[in-house]
Coordinates of C-alpha atoms in Angstrom, one line a residue:
Chain A
M36 CA -4.9 19.2 23.2
P37 CA -4.4 15.6 22.1
A38 CA -3.0 13.1 24.7
P39 CA 0.7 12.3 24.4
K40 CA 1.7 9.3 22.3
S41 CA 2.8 7.3 25.3
T42 CA -0.6 7.8 27.0
R43 CA -2.4 6.7 23.8
F44 CA -0.2 3.6 23.5
L45 CA -0.8 2.8 27.2
A46 CA -4.6 2.9 26.5
A47 CA -4.2 0.7 23.5
C48 CA -2.1 -1.8 25.5
A49 CA -4.7 -1.8 28.3
A50 CA -7.4 -2.6 25.7
A51 CA -5.4 -5.4 24.2
F52 CA -4.6 -6.8 27.7
A53 CA -8.3 -6.6 28.6
L54 CA -9.1 -8.7 25.5
L55 CA -6.4 -11.1 26.6
L56 CA -8.0 -11.3 30.1
L57 CA -11.4 -12.0 28.5
A58 CA -9.7 -14.8 26.5
C59 CA -8.3 -16.2 29.7
L60 CA -11.8 -16.3 31.2
A61 CA -13.1 -18.1 28.1
I62 CA -10.2 -20.5 28.3
G63 CA -11.0 -21.2 32.0
A64 CA -14.7 -21.8 31.1
A65 CA -13.8 -24.1 28.1
P66 CA -14.2 -27.8 28.8
P67 CA -11.0 -29.8 29.4
E68 CA -10.0 -32.1 26.5
A69 CA -11.1 -35.7 27.0
T70 CA -7.7 -37.5 26.8
M71 CA -5.2 -34.7 27.9
G72 CA -7.3 -33.0 30.5
V73 CA -6.4 -29.5 31.8
V74 CA -2.8 -29.5 30.3
Q75 CA -4.4 -29.1 26.8
K76 CA -5.3 -25.5 27.8
I77 CA -1.7 -24.6 27.0
F78 CA -2.8 -24.9 23.4
Y79 CA -4.8 -21.6 23.6
F80 CA -1.7 -19.5 24.2
H81 CA 0.8 -21.7 22.4
V82 CA -0.9 -21.7 19.0
P83 CA -1.4 -17.8 18.9
S84 CA 2.2 -17.4 19.9
A85 CA 3.3 -19.7 17.1
W86 CA 1.1 -17.8 14.6
L87 CA 2.7 -14.5 15.8
L88 CA 6.2 -15.9 15.4
M89 CA 5.5 -16.6 11.8
L90 CA 3.6 -13.3 11.2
S91 CA 6.6 -11.4 12.7
A92 CA 9.1 -13.2 10.5
L93 CA 6.9 -12.5 7.4
V94 CA 6.5 -8.8 8.2
S95 CA 10.2 -8.5 9.0
A96 CA 11.0 -10.0 5.6
G97 CA 8.5 -7.7 3.9
G98 CA 10.1 -4.6 5.6
S99 CA 13.6 -5.9 4.7
L100 CA 12.6 -6.4 1.1
A101 CA 11.3 -2.8 0.9
Y102 CA 14.6 -1.5 2.6
L103 CA 16.9 -3.6 0.4
F104 CA 15.3 -2.9 -3.0
R105 CA 13.7 0.6 -2.5
G106 CA 15.8 2.0 0.3
S107 CA 12.7 2.4 2.5
E108 CA 13.6 3.6 6.0
R109 CA 10.1 2.8 7.2
G110 CA 10.5 -0.7 5.8
D111 CA 13.7 -1.0 7.8
R112 CA 12.0 0.2 11.0
V113 CA 9.1 -2.2 10.5
A114 CA 11.5 -5.1 9.9
L115 CA 13.3 -4.3 13.2
A116 CA 10.1 -4.0 15.2
A117 CA 8.7 -7.2 13.8
A118 CA 11.9 -9.1 14.4
E119 CA 11.9 -8.1 18.0
L120 CA 8.3 -9.3 18.4
G121 CA 9.3 -12.5 16.6
V122 CA 11.9 -13.1 19.3
L123 CA 9.4 -12.4 22.1
F124 CA 6.6 -14.6 20.8
G125 CA 9.0 -17.3 19.6
L126 CA 10.3 -17.5 23.2
C127 CA 6.7 -17.9 24.3
V128 CA 6.2 -20.8 21.8
L129 CA 9.5 -22.5 22.8
V130 CA 8.7 -22.3 26.5
S131 CA 4.9 -23.3 26.4
G132 CA 5.4 -26.1 23.8
P133 CA 7.9 -28.2 25.8
L134 CA 5.7 -27.7 29.0
W135 CA 2.8 -29.3 27.0
A136 CA 5.1 -31.9 25.4
K137 CA 6.3 -33.1 28.8
A138 CA 2.7 -34.1 29.7
A139 CA 1.8 -35.4 26.3
W140 CA 5.0 -37.1 25.1
G141 CA 6.8 -37.6 28.4
A142 CA 9.8 -35.5 27.1
Y143 CA 10.3 -31.7 26.9
W144 CA 11.9 -31.8 23.5
Q145 CA 12.0 -34.0 20.4
W146 CA 14.2 -33.3 17.4
E147 CA 11.3 -33.5 14.9
A148 CA 10.5 -31.3 11.9
R149 CA 8.0 -28.8 13.5
L150 CA 10.0 -28.2 16.7
T151 CA 13.3 -28.0 14.9
S152 CA 12.1 -25.6 12.2
S153 CA 10.4 -23.4 14.8
L154 CA 13.6 -23.3 16.8
L155 CA 15.5 -22.4 13.7
L156 CA 13.1 -19.6 12.8
W157 CA 13.5 -18.1 16.3
L158 CA 17.3 -18.4 16.2
M159 CA 17.2 -16.5 12.8
M160 CA 15.2 -13.7 14.4
V161 CA 17.7 -13.6 17.3
A162 CA 20.5 -13.5 14.6
Y163 CA 18.7 -10.6 12.9
L164 CA 18.8 -8.5 16.2
L165 CA 22.4 -9.5 16.8
A166 CA 23.4 -8.5 13.3
R167 CA 21.6 -5.1 13.8
R168 CA 23.5 -4.5 17.0
Y169 CA 27.0 -5.8 16.2
G170 CA 27.1 -5.9 12.4
G171 CA 29.1 -2.7 12.0
P172 CA 28.5 -0.3 9.1
A173 CA 26.6 -2.8 7.0
A174 CA 24.5 -4.0 9.9
R175 CA 21.1 -3.0 8.4
R176 CA 21.7 -4.6 5.0
L177 CA 23.2 -7.8 6.6
A178 CA 20.2 -8.1 9.0
A179 CA 17.7 -7.5 6.1
A180 CA 19.3 -10.3 4.2
L181 CA 19.0 -12.5 7.2
A182 CA 15.3 -11.6 7.5
L183 CA 14.7 -12.7 3.9
F184 CA 16.6 -16.0 4.6
A185 CA 14.4 -16.6 7.7
A186 CA 11.2 -16.1 5.6
V187 CA 12.1 -19.3 3.7
D188 CA 11.7 -21.2 7.0
I189 CA 8.0 -20.0 7.5
P190 CA 6.3 -22.5 5.0
L191 CA 8.7 -25.2 6.4
V192 CA 7.4 -24.5 9.9
Y193 CA 3.8 -24.5 8.8
F194 CA 3.8 -27.5 6.5
S195 CA 6.4 -29.6 8.4
V196 CA 3.7 -31.6 10.1
R197 CA 2.2 -32.5 6.7
F198 CA 5.4 -33.2 4.8
F199 CA 7.5 -35.0 7.4
R200 CA 6.7 -37.8 9.8
S201 CA 5.9 -35.8 12.9
I202 CA 4.5 -36.4 16.4
H203 CA 3.4 -32.8 16.7
P204 CA -0.4 -32.3 16.4
Q205 CA -1.6 -31.5 12.8
T206 CA -2.7 -28.0 11.8
T207 CA -6.2 -29.5 11.3
V208 CA -6.6 -29.9 15.0
V209 CA -8.4 -26.4 15.2
S210 CA -11.3 -27.6 13.1
T211 CA -11.8 -30.6 15.4
L212 CA -12.3 -28.5 18.5
G213 CA -15.6 -28.7 20.3
P214 CA -17.9 -25.6 20.4
G215 CA -16.8 -24.5 23.9
M216 CA -13.1 -24.8 22.9
R217 CA -13.4 -23.1 19.5
G218 CA -14.7 -19.8 20.8
A219 CA -12.0 -19.6 23.5
F220 CA -9.3 -20.4 20.8
W221 CA -10.5 -17.7 18.3
L222 CA -10.9 -15.1 21.1
S223 CA -7.3 -15.9 22.3
L224 CA -6.0 -15.7 18.7
A225 CA -7.8 -12.3 18.2
A226 CA -6.4 -11.0 21.5
F227 CA -2.9 -12.0 20.7
T228 CA -3.1 -10.6 17.2
G229 CA -4.5 -7.3 18.6
L230 CA -1.7 -7.1 21.1
W231 CA 0.8 -7.8 18.4
F232 CA -0.4 -4.8 16.3
V233 CA -0.4 -2.5 19.4
L234 CA 3.2 -3.6 20.3
L235 CA 4.3 -3.1 16.7
S236 CA 3.0 0.4 16.6
V237 CA 4.6 1.2 20.0
R238 CA 7.9 -0.1 18.8
L239 CA 7.6 1.7 15.5
A240 CA 6.9 5.0 17.4
A241 CA 10.1 4.5 19.4
E242 CA 12.2 3.9 16.3
K243 CA 10.6 7.0 14.7
A244 CA 11.4 9.1 17.8
Q245 CA 15.0 7.8 17.7
A246 CA 15.4 8.9 14.1
E247 CA 13.9 12.3 14.9
I248 CA 16.3 12.8 17.8
V249 CA 19.3 12.2 15.4
E250 CA 17.9 14.8 13.0
L251 CA 17.2 17.4 15.7
E252 CA 20.7 16.9 17.2
I253 CA 22.2 17.8 13.8
L254 CA 19.8 20.9 13.6
L255 CA 20.8 22.0 17.1
E256 CA 24.5 21.7 16.3
Q257 CA 24.1 23.8 13.2
A258 CA 22.0 26.4 15.0
E259 CA 24.6 26.6 17.8
E260 CA 27.4 27.0 15.3
E261 CA 25.6 29.8 13.5
K262 CA 25.0 31.6 16.7
S263 CA 28.6 31.5 17.8
Chain B
M227 CA -1.9 -28.1 36.3
T228 CA 1.7 -27.0 37.2
Q229 CA 2.6 -27.0 33.5
V230 CA -0.4 -24.9 32.6
A231 CA 0.4 -22.3 35.3
L232 CA 4.0 -22.2 34.2
A233 CA 3.2 -21.7 30.5
Y234 CA 0.6 -19.0 31.2
G235 CA 2.7 -17.3 33.8
F236 CA 5.7 -17.2 31.6
I237 CA 3.8 -15.7 28.6
W238 CA 2.1 -13.1 30.7
L239 CA 5.4 -12.1 32.3
A240 CA 7.3 -12.0 29.0
V241 CA 4.6 -9.8 27.3
F242 CA 4.2 -7.5 30.4
G243 CA 7.9 -7.2 30.7
Y244 CA 8.3 -6.2 27.0
V245 CA 5.4 -3.7 27.2
F246 CA 7.0 -2.2 30.3
L247 CA 10.5 -1.9 28.6
V248 CA 9.2 -0.5 25.3
G249 CA 6.8 1.9 27.1
R250 CA 9.6 3.2 29.3
R251 CA 11.9 3.6 26.3
L252 CA 9.2 5.5 24.3
A253 CA 8.6 7.9 27.3
R254 CA 12.4 8.5 27.6
L255 CA 12.7 9.2 23.8
Q256 CA 9.7 11.6 23.9
A257 CA 11.2 13.5 26.8
E258 CA 14.5 13.8 24.9
L259 CA 12.7 15.0 21.8
D260 CA 10.8 17.6 23.8
D261 CA 14.1 18.8 25.3
L262 CA 15.8 19.1 21.9
R263 CA 12.8 21.0 20.4
R264 CA 12.9 23.5 23.3
R265 CA 16.7 24.0 22.9
I266 CA 16.3 24.6 19.1
E267 CA 13.5 27.0 19.8
R268 CA 15.8 28.9 22.2
Q269 CA 18.5 29.2 19.5
K270 CA 16.1 31.0 17.1
P271 CA 16.6 34.7 16.9

């Protein structure tokens, strides 16, 4: 007999967390950066979180596109799950970034292009979830349109440091990392991405179960009516 | 060092919290599904 879904997901989550723990060990072993010292280590969790915020917004937009133009229920479920993960990892970016900035710039926040566009992307993901919850009968379509609108902000977030005058480190900083730092960074990125896929599948399974419950409740009602 | 601990602590807590909430929700939904399936089975002649 196969293990129940929740047990399999628990095992997958444990594997992803083990990889994340391994990444933490590599980060601990990585040499401190010459000018910033130990505070630079925030980078190893901050950048993967930022990547996952953008990936979540992109996947949410893809799912919404499938829902709006092909009526795909699966697309809608993917969009919702990805938006929720976007809010989670966006929050991680918006908390870890200012903690690094306080040490690097002397201020938690600067209204510059990268930070502002990232905050906007996160707010649009939050708006997606709010629209889903309180949008009334057209909630799903309204939220899908919001997800498409949010996708426009993704290239803006990524290229903002190139196109605008910005004090935020450039995207090329990864290629300048020393050998000890590079391995820790890629391991952390892989661990975060693996965790993202596990969380997405768990969230999708929950949405699928919810849809099945609605179907079964209708079936049960019909069966009870037939019996009486 | 305080900033590093705060950043890592927050991210671990947020991700663990989310996993806990979604896992609990999935387990509840599965229990509900199993219960509905049993009730439908009982209705069959």
